[in-house]
Amino acid sequence: MPIVYKCRHCGQEIGRLEQQVVDESMLGLDQLSAEDKRDMISYEANGDVRIKAICENCEASLGSHPHYHELDYFIQ
């Protein structure tokens, strides 16, 4: 069951872990609130676990343009 990290803004795959068993505490997911888990983690039909994160490029754009935080998506 791969764990796939994708950027929530541009959709770029940030990383992938090939794990048979997911330990939430090893990934730090146990630190998230229930609402954040619903927003950030999805379970795909093919068995993948997809985690929404932010890639370095989008993080830099957000740092340079703080008003982008107001938008759900700033990349068109």
PDB file of N, CA, C and O in Angstrom:
ATOM      1  N   MET A   1       0.847  -1.167   0.000  1.00  0.00           N
ATOM      2  CA  MET A   1       0.000   0.000   0.000  1.00  0.00           C
ATOM      3  C   MET A   1       0.897   1.235   0.000  1.00  0.00           C
ATOM      4  O   MET A   1       1.457   1.593   1.022  1.00  0.00           O
ATOM      5  N   PRO A   2       1.068   1.856  -1.141  1.00  0.00           N
ATOM      6  CA  PRO A   2       1.895   3.070  -1.197  1.00  0.00           C
ATOM      7  C   PRO A   2       1.237   4.242  -0.465  1.00  0.00           C
ATOM      8  O   PRO A   2       0.020   4.393  -0.472  1.00  0.00           O
ATOM      9  N   ILE A   3       2.076   5.041   0.154  1.00  0.00           N
ATOM     10  CA  ILE A   3       1.651   6.299   0.754  1.00  0.00           C
ATOM     11  C   ILE A   3       2.210   7.375  -0.154  1.00  0.00           C
ATOM     12  O   ILE A   3       3.431   7.479  -0.326  1.00  0.00           O
ATOM     13  N   VAL A   4       1.335   8.152  -0.774  1.00  0.00           N
ATOM     14  CA  VAL A   4       1.739   9.125  -1.782  1.00  0.00           C
ATOM     15  C   VAL A   4       1.483  10.523  -1.235  1.00  0.00           C
ATOM     16  O   VAL A   4       0.368  10.856  -0.862  1.00  0.00           O
ATOM     17  N   TYR A   5       2.542  11.317  -1.192  1.00  0.00           N
ATOM     18  CA  TYR A   5       2.431  12.711  -0.787  1.00  0.00           C
ATOM     19  C   TYR A   5       2.306  13.556  -2.050  1.00  0.00           C
ATOM     20  O   TYR A   5       3.171  13.478  -2.922  1.00  0.00           O
ATOM     21  N   LYS A   6       1.227  14.335  -2.139  1.00  0.00           N
ATOM     22  CA  LYS A   6       1.008  15.206  -3.300  1.00  0.00           C
ATOM     23  C   LYS A   6       0.779  16.628  -2.819  1.00  0.00           C
ATOM     24  O   LYS A   6       0.181  16.850  -1.771  1.00  0.00           O
ATOM     25  N   CYS A   7       1.223  17.585  -3.639  1.00  0.00           N
ATOM     26  CA  CYS A   7       1.021  18.986  -3.307  1.00  0.00           C
ATOM     27  C   CYS A   7      -0.455  19.335  -3.479  1.00  0.00           C
ATOM     28  O   CYS A   7      -1.056  19.049  -4.508  1.00  0.00           O
ATOM     29  N   ARG A   8      -1.015  19.946  -2.470  1.00  0.00           N
ATOM     30  CA  ARG A   8      -2.430  20.328  -2.504  1.00  0.00           C
ATOM     31  C   ARG A   8      -2.697  21.452  -3.488  1.00  0.00           C
ATOM     32  O   ARG A   8      -3.825  21.669  -3.888  1.00  0.00           O
ATOM     33  N   HIS A   9      -1.665  22.171  -3.916  1.00  0.00           N
ATOM     34  CA  HIS A   9      -1.857  23.307  -4.814  1.00  0.00           C
ATOM     35  C   HIS A   9      -1.597  22.961  -6.280  1.00  0.00           C
ATOM     36  O   HIS A   9      -2.421  23.247  -7.131  1.00  0.00           O
ATOM     37  N   CYS A  10      -0.453  22.340  -6.566  1.00  0.00           N
ATOM     38  CA  CYS A  10      -0.104  22.075  -7.966  1.00  0.00           C
ATOM     39  C   CYS A  10      -0.288  20.621  -8.374  1.00  0.00           C
ATOM     40  O   CYS A  10      -0.219  20.298  -9.554  1.00  0.00           O
ATOM     41  N   GLY A  11      -0.491  19.718  -7.417  1.00  0.00           N
ATOM     42  CA  GLY A  11      -0.717  18.320  -7.722  1.00  0.00           C
ATOM     43  C   GLY A  11       0.547  17.500  -7.955  1.00  0.00           C
ATOM     44  O   GLY A  11       0.476  16.307  -8.231  1.00  0.00           O
ATOM     45  N   GLN A  12       1.708  18.111  -7.832  1.00  0.00           N
ATOM     46  CA  GLN A  12       2.974  17.402  -8.037  1.00  0.00           C
ATOM     47  C   GLN A  12       3.162  16.343  -6.951  1.00  0.00           C
ATOM     48  O   GLN A  12       2.881  16.579  -5.781  1.00  0.00           O
ATOM     49  N   GLU A  13       3.646  15.170  -7.357  1.00  0.00           N
ATOM     50  CA  GLU A  13       3.969  14.149  -6.370  1.00  0.00           C
ATOM     51  C   GLU A  13       5.256  14.567  -5.666  1.00  0.00           C
ATOM     52  O   GLU A  13       6.289  14.786  -6.299  1.00  0.00           O
ATOM     53  N   ILE A  14       5.181  14.674  -4.358  1.00  0.00           N
ATOM     54  CA  ILE A  14       6.324  15.096  -3.550  1.00  0.00           C
ATOM     55  C   ILE A  14       7.164  13.894  -3.144  1.00  0.00           C
ATOM     56  O   ILE A  14       8.388  13.958  -3.102  1.00  0.00           O
ATOM     57  N   GLY A  15       6.492  12.808  -2.830  1.00  0.00           N
ATOM     58  CA  GLY A  15       7.207  11.611  -2.410  1.00  0.00           C
ATOM     59  C   GLY A  15       6.273  10.426  -2.322  1.00  0.00           C
ATOM     60  O   GLY A  15       5.054  10.564  -2.385  1.00  0.00           O
ATOM     61  N   ARG A  16       6.879   9.255  -2.177  1.00  0.00           N
ATOM     62  CA  ARG A  16       6.094   8.015  -2.128  1.00  0.00           C
ATOM     63  C   ARG A  16       6.818   7.050  -1.196  1.00  0.00           C
ATOM     64  O   ARG A  16       8.035   6.886  -1.288  1.00  0.00           O
ATOM     65  N   LEU A  17       6.060   6.445  -0.313  1.00  0.00           N
ATOM     66  CA  LEU A  17       6.580   5.411   0.570  1.00  0.00           C
ATOM     67  C   LEU A  17       5.874   4.113   0.235  1.00  0.00           C
ATOM     68  O   LEU A  17       4.651   4.078   0.138  1.00  0.00           O
ATOM     69  N   GLU A  18       6.630   3.054   0.046  1.00  0.00           N
ATOM     70  CA  GLU A  18       6.044   1.744  -0.226  1.00  0.00           C
ATOM     71  C   GLU A  18       5.984   0.994   1.099  1.00  0.00           C
ATOM     72  O   GLU A  18       6.970   0.440   1.547  1.00  0.00           O
ATOM     73  N   GLN A  19       4.835   1.028   1.737  1.00  0.00           N
ATOM     74  CA  GLN A  19       4.652   0.407   3.051  1.00  0.00           C
ATOM     75  C   GLN A  19       3.527  -0.618   2.998  1.00  0.00           C
ATOM     76  O   GLN A  19       2.516  -0.388   2.348  1.00  0.00           O
ATOM     77  N   GLN A  20       3.703  -1.701   3.695  1.00  0.00           N
ATOM     78  CA  GLN A  20       2.637  -2.684   3.813  1.00  0.00           C
ATOM     79  C   GLN A  20       1.699  -2.324   4.964  1.00  0.00           C
ATOM     80  O   GLN A  20       0.520  -2.600   4.909  1.00  0.00           O
ATOM     81  N   VAL A  21       2.258  -1.716   6.009  1.00  0.00           N
ATOM     82  CA  VAL A  21       1.480  -1.319   7.179  1.00  0.00           C
ATOM     83  C   VAL A  21       1.768   0.145   7.457  1.00  0.00           C
ATOM     84  O   VAL A  21       2.918   0.576   7.445  1.00  0.00           O
ATOM     85  N   VAL A  22       0.715   0.919   7.694  1.00  0.00           N
ATOM     86  CA  VAL A  22       0.870   2.340   7.980  1.00  0.00           C
ATOM     87  C   VAL A  22       0.782   2.561   9.479  1.00  0.00           C
ATOM     88  O   VAL A  22      -0.197   2.173  10.105  1.00  0.00           O
ATOM     89  N   ASP A  23       1.810   3.154  10.047  1.00  0.00           N
ATOM     90  CA  ASP A  23       1.804   3.522  11.460  1.00  0.00           C
ATOM     91  C   ASP A  23       1.677   5.031  11.531  1.00  0.00           C
ATOM     92  O   ASP A  23       2.613   5.759  11.198  1.00  0.00           O
ATOM     93  N   GLU A  24       0.507   5.493  11.938  1.00  0.00           N
ATOM     94  CA  GLU A  24       0.242   6.931  11.954  1.00  0.00           C
ATOM     95  C   GLU A  24       1.243   7.690  12.806  1.00  0.00           C
ATOM     96  O   GLU A  24       1.623   8.803  12.474  1.00  0.00           O
ATOM     97  N   SER A  25       1.681   7.115  13.901  1.00  0.00           N
ATOM     98  CA  SER A  25       2.611   7.838  14.773  1.00  0.00           C
ATOM     99  C   SER A  25       3.984   7.999  14.119  1.00  0.00           C
ATOM    100  O   SER A  25       4.646   9.013  14.317  1.00  0.00           O
ATOM    101  N   MET A  26       4.425   7.018  13.310  1.00  0.00           N
ATOM    102  CA  MET A  26       5.710   7.150  12.614  1.00  0.00           C
ATOM    103  C   MET A  26       5.673   8.277  11.594  1.00  0.00           C
ATOM    104  O   MET A  26       6.670   8.938  11.346  1.00  0.00           O
ATOM    105  N   LEU A  27       4.506   8.497  10.981  1.00  0.00           N
ATOM    106  CA  LEU A  27       4.357   9.540   9.971  1.00  0.00           C
ATOM    107  C   LEU A  27       3.954  10.881  10.578  1.00  0.00           C
ATOM    108  O   LEU A  27       3.872  11.871   9.872  1.00  0.00           O
ATOM    109  N   GLY A  28       3.663  10.886  11.865  1.00  0.00           N
ATOM    110  CA  GLY A  28       3.245  12.117  12.525  1.00  0.00           C
ATOM    111  C   GLY A  28       1.777  12.446  12.326  1.00  0.00           C
ATOM    112  O   GLY A  28       1.312  13.514  12.723  1.00  0.00           O
ATOM    113  N   LEU A  29       1.030  11.530  11.724  1.00  0.00           N
ATOM    114  CA  LEU A  29      -0.381  11.791  11.444  1.00  0.00           C
ATOM    115  C   LEU A  29      -1.226  11.784  12.709  1.00  0.00           C
ATOM    116  O   LEU A  29      -2.321  12.344  12.722  1.00  0.00           O
ATOM    117  N   ASP A  30      -0.720  11.169  13.772  1.00  0.00           N
ATOM    118  CA  ASP A  30      -1.452  11.153  15.031  1.00  0.00           C
ATOM    119  C   ASP A  30      -1.495  12.538  15.675  1.00  0.00           C
ATOM    120  O   ASP A  30      -2.290  12.782  16.575  1.00  0.00           O
ATOM    121  N   GLN A  31      -0.674  13.458  15.189  1.00  0.00           N
ATOM    122  CA  GLN A  31      -0.642  14.826  15.716  1.00  0.00           C
ATOM    123  C   GLN A  31      -1.724  15.715  15.092  1.00  0.00           C
ATOM    124  O   GLN A  31      -1.962  16.821  15.563  1.00  0.00           O
ATOM    125  N   LEU A  32      -2.373  15.227  14.031  1.00  0.00           N
ATOM    126  CA  LEU A  32      -3.390  16.011  13.331  1.00  0.00           C
ATOM    127  C   LEU A  32      -4.733  15.904  14.033  1.00  0.00           C
ATOM    128  O   LEU A  32      -5.066  14.864  14.610  1.00  0.00           O
ATOM    129  N   SER A  33      -5.509  16.963  13.946  1.00  0.00           N
ATOM    130  CA  SER A  33      -6.882  16.915  14.449  1.00  0.00           C
ATOM    131  C   SER A  33      -7.720  16.061  13.508  1.00  0.00           C
ATOM    132  O   SER A  33      -7.319  15.780  12.369  1.00  0.00           O
ATOM    133  N   ALA A  34      -8.895  15.651  13.945  1.00  0.00           N
ATOM    134  CA  ALA A  34      -9.795  14.849  13.110  1.00  0.00           C
ATOM    135  C   ALA A  34     -10.156  15.619  11.837  1.00  0.00           C
ATOM    136  O   ALA A  34     -10.210  15.047  10.746  1.00  0.00           O
ATOM    137  N   GLU A  35     -10.357  16.923  11.953  1.00  0.00           N
ATOM    138  CA  GLU A  35     -10.691  17.749  10.790  1.00  0.00           C
ATOM    139  C   GLU A  35      -9.536  17.795   9.804  1.00  0.00           C
ATOM    140  O   GLU A  35      -9.726  17.668   8.593  1.00  0.00           O
ATOM    141  N   ASP A  36      -8.315  17.970  10.303  1.00  0.00           N
ATOM    142  CA  ASP A  36      -7.142  17.993   9.429  1.00  0.00           C
ATOM    143  C   ASP A  36      -6.947  16.644   8.738  1.00  0.00           C
ATOM    144  O   ASP A  36      -6.593  16.590   7.559  1.00  0.00           O
ATOM    145  N   LYS A  37      -7.184  15.552   9.452  1.00  0.00           N
ATOM    146  CA  LYS A  37      -7.070  14.228   8.840  1.00  0.00           C
ATOM    147  C   LYS A  37      -8.058  14.085   7.688  1.00  0.00           C
ATOM    148  O   LYS A  37      -7.708  13.576   6.630  1.00  0.00           O
ATOM    149  N   ARG A  38      -9.299  14.529   7.899  1.00  0.00           N
ATOM    150  CA  ARG A  38     -10.304  14.449   6.823  1.00  0.00           C
ATOM    151  C   ARG A  38      -9.878  15.275   5.620  1.00  0.00           C
ATOM    152  O   ARG A  38     -10.110  14.893   4.482  1.00  0.00           O
ATOM    153  N   ASP A  39      -9.250  16.429   5.880  1.00  0.00           N
ATOM    154  CA  ASP A  39      -8.839  17.328   4.801  1.00  0.00           C
ATOM    155  C   ASP A  39      -7.588  16.843   4.076  1.00  0.00           C
ATOM    156  O   ASP A  39      -7.461  17.011   2.866  1.00  0.00           O
ATOM    157  N   MET A  40      -6.666  16.220   4.791  1.00  0.00           N
ATOM    158  CA  MET A  40      -5.353  15.928   4.231  1.00  0.00           C
ATOM    159  C   MET A  40      -5.154  14.491   3.759  1.00  0.00           C
ATOM    160  O   MET A  40      -4.294  14.238   2.919  1.00  0.00           O
ATOM    161  N   ILE A  41      -5.914  13.539   4.276  1.00  0.00           N
ATOM    162  CA  ILE A  41      -5.671  12.131   3.987  1.00  0.00           C
ATOM    163  C   ILE A  41      -6.854  11.549   3.231  1.00  0.00           C
ATOM    164  O   ILE A  41      -7.999  11.726   3.623  1.00  0.00           O
ATOM    165  N   SER A  42      -6.553  10.861   2.136  1.00  0.00           N
ATOM    166  CA  SER A  42      -7.615  10.163   1.411  1.00  0.00           C
ATOM    167  C   SER A  42      -7.129   8.760   1.079  1.00  0.00           C
ATOM    168  O   SER A  42      -5.938   8.511   0.923  1.00  0.00           O
ATOM    169  N   TYR A  43      -8.072   7.863   0.987  1.00  0.00           N
ATOM    170  CA  TYR A  43      -7.793   6.463   0.688  1.00  0.00           C
ATOM    171  C   TYR A  43      -8.353   6.176  -0.693  1.00  0.00           C
ATOM    172  O   TYR A  43      -9.552   6.278  -0.920  1.00  0.00           O
ATOM    173  N   GLU A  44      -7.474   5.859  -1.627  1.00  0.00           N
ATOM    174  CA  GLU A  44      -7.853   5.674  -3.017  1.00  0.00           C
ATOM    175  C   GLU A  44      -8.371   4.252  -3.256  1.00  0.00           C
ATOM    176  O   GLU A  44      -8.056   3.333  -2.501  1.00  0.00           O
ATOM    177  N   ALA A  45      -9.140   4.085  -4.324  1.00  0.00           N
ATOM    178  CA  ALA A  45      -9.727   2.789  -4.664  1.00  0.00           C
ATOM    179  C   ALA A  45      -8.658   1.727  -4.939  1.00  0.00           C
ATOM    180  O   ALA A  45      -8.869   0.544  -4.692  1.00  0.00           O
ATOM    181  N   ASN A  46      -7.489   2.144  -5.423  1.00  0.00           N
ATOM    182  CA  ASN A  46      -6.417   1.186  -5.735  1.00  0.00           C
ATOM    183  C   ASN A  46      -5.598   0.802  -4.503  1.00  0.00           C
ATOM    184  O   ASN A  46      -4.625   0.069  -4.602  1.00  0.00           O
ATOM    185  N   GLY A  47      -5.974   1.325  -3.320  1.00  0.00           N
ATOM    186  CA  GLY A  47      -5.284   0.991  -2.080  1.00  0.00           C
ATOM    187  C   GLY A  47      -4.267   2.019  -1.628  1.00  0.00           C
ATOM    188  O   GLY A  47      -3.734   1.913  -0.528  1.00  0.00           O
ATOM    189  N   ASP A  48      -3.955   2.999  -2.469  1.00  0.00           N
ATOM    190  CA  ASP A  48      -3.010   4.048  -2.084  1.00  0.00           C
ATOM    191  C   ASP A  48      -3.592   4.914  -0.975  1.00  0.00           C
ATOM    192  O   ASP A  48      -4.799   5.132  -0.904  1.00  0.00           O
ATOM    193  N   VAL A  49      -2.713   5.409  -0.123  1.00  0.00           N
ATOM    194  CA  VAL A  49      -3.070   6.433   0.848  1.00  0.00           C
ATOM    195  C   VAL A  49      -2.470   7.720   0.311  1.00  0.00           C
ATOM    196  O   VAL A  49      -1.267   7.797   0.074  1.00  0.00           O
ATOM    197  N   ARG A  50      -3.292   8.729   0.068  1.00  0.00           N
ATOM    198  CA  ARG A  50      -2.815   9.989  -0.486  1.00  0.00           C
ATOM    199  C   ARG A  50      -2.841  11.039   0.628  1.00  0.00           C
ATOM    200  O   ARG A  50      -3.853  11.216   1.289  1.00  0.00           O
ATOM    201  N   ILE A  51      -1.718  11.723   0.798  1.00  0.00           N
ATOM    202  CA  ILE A  51      -1.600  12.767   1.815  1.00  0.00           C
ATOM    203  C   ILE A  51      -1.315  14.083   1.105  1.00  0.00           C
ATOM    204  O   ILE A  51      -0.349  14.190   0.347  1.00  0.00           O
ATOM    205  N   LYS A  52      -2.170  15.064   1.369  1.00  0.00           N
ATOM    206  CA  LYS A  52      -1.972  16.398   0.786  1.00  0.00           C
ATOM    207  C   LYS A  52      -0.968  17.163   1.631  1.00  0.00           C
ATOM    208  O   LYS A  52      -1.092  17.238   2.851  1.00  0.00           O
ATOM    209  N   ALA A  53       0.032  17.712   0.962  1.00  0.00           N
ATOM    210  CA  ALA A  53       1.066  18.511   1.608  1.00  0.00           C
ATOM    211  C   ALA A  53       1.335  19.719   0.708  1.00  0.00           C
ATOM    212  O   ALA A  53       0.519  20.015  -0.164  1.00  0.00           O
ATOM    213  N   ILE A  54       2.452  20.390   0.910  1.00  0.00           N
ATOM    214  CA  ILE A  54       2.812  21.528   0.064  1.00  0.00           C
ATOM    215  C   ILE A  54       4.241  21.324  -0.416  1.00  0.00           C
ATOM    216  O   ILE A  54       5.145  21.103   0.396  1.00  0.00           O
ATOM    217  N   CYS A  55       4.446  21.396  -1.742  1.00  0.00           N
ATOM    218  CA  CYS A  55       5.790  21.228  -2.297  1.00  0.00           C
ATOM    219  C   CYS A  55       6.627  22.490  -2.052  1.00  0.00           C
ATOM    220  O   CYS A  55       6.103  23.541  -1.676  1.00  0.00           O
ATOM    221  N   GLU A  56       7.917  22.376  -2.287  1.00  0.00           N
ATOM    222  CA  GLU A  56       8.836  23.491  -2.046  1.00  0.00           C
ATOM    223  C   GLU A  56       8.503  24.704  -2.908  1.00  0.00           C
ATOM    224  O   GLU A  56       8.589  25.845  -2.440  1.00  0.00           O
ATOM    225  N   ASN A  57       8.136  24.480  -4.168  1.00  0.00           N
ATOM    226  CA  ASN A  57       7.833  25.605  -5.056  1.00  0.00           C
ATOM    227  C   ASN A  57       6.604  26.373  -4.588  1.00  0.00           C
ATOM    228  O   ASN A  57       6.594  27.607  -4.590  1.00  0.00           O
ATOM    229  N   CYS A  58       5.563  25.647  -4.216  1.00  0.00           N
ATOM    230  CA  CYS A  58       4.340  26.321  -3.749  1.00  0.00           C
ATOM    231  C   CYS A  58       4.581  26.990  -2.396  1.00  0.00           C
ATOM    232  O   CYS A  58       4.052  28.067  -2.127  1.00  0.00           O
ATOM    233  N   GLU A  59       5.403  26.372  -1.558  1.00  0.00           N
ATOM    234  CA  GLU A  59       5.757  26.980  -0.268  1.00  0.00           C
ATOM    235  C   GLU A  59       6.488  28.304  -0.499  1.00  0.00           C
ATOM    236  O   GLU A  59       6.215  29.302   0.168  1.00  0.00           O
ATOM    237  N   ALA A  60       7.392  28.339  -1.476  1.00  0.00           N
ATOM    238  CA  ALA A  60       8.108  29.566  -1.795  1.00  0.00           C
ATOM    239  C   ALA A  60       7.146  30.627  -2.331  1.00  0.00           C
ATOM    240  O   ALA A  60       7.250  31.804  -1.965  1.00  0.00           O
ATOM    241  N   SER A  61       6.196  30.215  -3.171  1.00  0.00           N
ATOM    242  CA  SER A  61       5.205  31.163  -3.704  1.00  0.00           C
ATOM    243  C   SER A  61       4.350  31.738  -2.586  1.00  0.00           C
ATOM    244  O   SER A  61       4.060  32.938  -2.571  1.00  0.00           O
ATOM    245  N   LEU A  62       3.945  30.884  -1.648  1.00  0.00           N
ATOM    246  CA  LEU A  62       3.159  31.369  -0.515  1.00  0.00           C
ATOM    247  C   LEU A  62       3.968  32.329   0.350  1.00  0.00           C
ATOM    248  O   LEU A  62       3.422  33.305   0.863  1.00  0.00           O
ATOM    249  N   GLY A  63       5.269  32.057   0.491  1.00  0.00           N
ATOM    250  CA  GLY A  63       6.119  32.957   1.266  1.00  0.00           C
ATOM    251  C   GLY A  63       6.287  34.307   0.598  1.00  0.00           C
ATOM    252  O   GLY A  63       6.329  35.345   1.253  1.00  0.00           O
ATOM    253  N   SER A  64       6.351  34.302  -0.731  1.00  0.00           N
ATOM    254  CA  SER A  64       6.530  35.545  -1.483  1.00  0.00           C
ATOM    255  C   SER A  64       5.233  36.323  -1.653  1.00  0.00           C
ATOM    256  O   SER A  64       5.254  37.536  -1.830  1.00  0.00           O
ATOM    257  N   HIS A  65       4.129  35.608  -1.623  1.00  0.00           N
ATOM    258  CA  HIS A  65       2.819  36.225  -1.846  1.00  0.00           C
ATOM    259  C   HIS A  65       1.851  35.770  -0.746  1.00  0.00           C
ATOM    260  O   HIS A  65       1.007  34.895  -0.979  1.00  0.00           O
ATOM    261  N   PRO A  66       1.954  36.335   0.446  1.00  0.00           N
ATOM    262  CA  PRO A  66       1.146  35.873   1.583  1.00  0.00           C
ATOM    263  C   PRO A  66      -0.364  35.916   1.336  1.00  0.00           C
ATOM    264  O   PRO A  66      -1.100  35.127   1.920  1.00  0.00           O
ATOM    265  N   HIS A  67      -0.822  36.785   0.454  1.00  0.00           N
ATOM    266  CA  HIS A  67      -2.261  36.862   0.196  1.00  0.00           C
ATOM    267  C   HIS A  67      -2.780  35.594  -0.493  1.00  0.00           C
ATOM    268  O   HIS A  67      -3.980  35.345  -0.513  1.00  0.00           O
ATOM    269  N   TYR A  68      -1.893  34.759  -1.023  1.00  0.00           N
ATOM    270  CA  TYR A  68      -2.312  33.478  -1.632  1.00  0.00           C
ATOM    271  C   TYR A  68      -2.935  32.543  -0.600  1.00  0.00           C
ATOM    272  O   TYR A  68      -3.702  31.649  -0.951  1.00  0.00           O
ATOM    273  N   HIS A  69      -2.595  32.735   0.680  1.00  0.00           N
ATOM    274  CA  HIS A  69      -3.167  31.885   1.732  1.00  0.00           C
ATOM    275  C   HIS A  69      -4.689  32.006   1.776  1.00  0.00           C
ATOM    276  O   HIS A  69      -5.363  31.096   2.261  1.00  0.00           O
ATOM    277  N   GLU A  70      -5.230  33.090   1.279  1.00  0.00           N
ATOM    278  CA  GLU A  70      -6.681  33.294   1.277  1.00  0.00           C
ATOM    279  C   GLU A  70      -7.382  32.414   0.240  1.00  0.00           C
ATOM    280  O   GLU A  70      -8.587  32.205   0.321  1.00  0.00           O
ATOM    281  N   LEU A  71      -6.633  31.901  -0.730  1.00  0.00           N
ATOM    282  CA  LEU A  71      -7.203  31.147  -1.835  1.00  0.00           C
ATOM    283  C   LEU A  71      -7.105  29.646  -1.595  1.00  0.00           C
ATOM    284  O   LEU A  71      -6.146  29.169  -1.006  1.00  0.00           O
ATOM    285  N   ASP A  72      -8.114  28.913  -2.052  1.00  0.00           N
ATOM    286  CA  ASP A  72      -8.038  27.454  -1.968  1.00  0.00           C
ATOM    287  C   ASP A  72      -6.988  26.935  -2.936  1.00  0.00           C
ATOM    288  O   ASP A  72      -6.246  26.010  -2.634  1.00  0.00           O
ATOM    289  N   TYR A  73      -6.945  27.511  -4.137  1.00  0.00           N
ATOM    290  CA  TYR A  73      -5.971  27.133  -5.152  1.00  0.00           C
ATOM    291  C   TYR A  73      -5.445  28.420  -5.774  1.00  0.00           C
ATOM    292  O   TYR A  73      -6.219  29.253  -6.185  1.00  0.00           O
ATOM    293  N   PHE A  74      -4.140  28.557  -5.841  1.00  0.00           N
ATOM    294  CA  PHE A  74      -3.583  29.783  -6.448  1.00  0.00           C
ATOM    295  C   PHE A  74      -2.867  29.486  -7.753  1.00  0.00           C
ATOM    296  O   PHE A  74      -2.438  30.383  -8.442  1.00  0.00           O
ATOM    297  N   ILE A  75      -2.773  28.213  -8.139  1.00  0.00           N
ATOM    298  CA  ILE A  75      -2.168  27.862  -9.415  1.00  0.00           C
ATOM    299  C   ILE A  75      -3.294  27.499 -10.365  1.00  0.00           C
ATOM    300  O   ILE A  75      -4.107  26.633 -10.085  1.00  0.00           O
ATOM    301  N   GLN A  76      -3.341  28.201 -11.478  1.00  0.00           N
ATOM    302  CA  GLN A  76      -4.429  27.986 -12.435  1.00  0.00           C
ATOM    303  C   GLN A  76      -4.014  27.036 -13.529  1.00  0.00           C
ATOM    304  O   GLN A  76      -2.960  26.981 -13.985  1.00  0.00           O
TER     305      GLN A  76
END
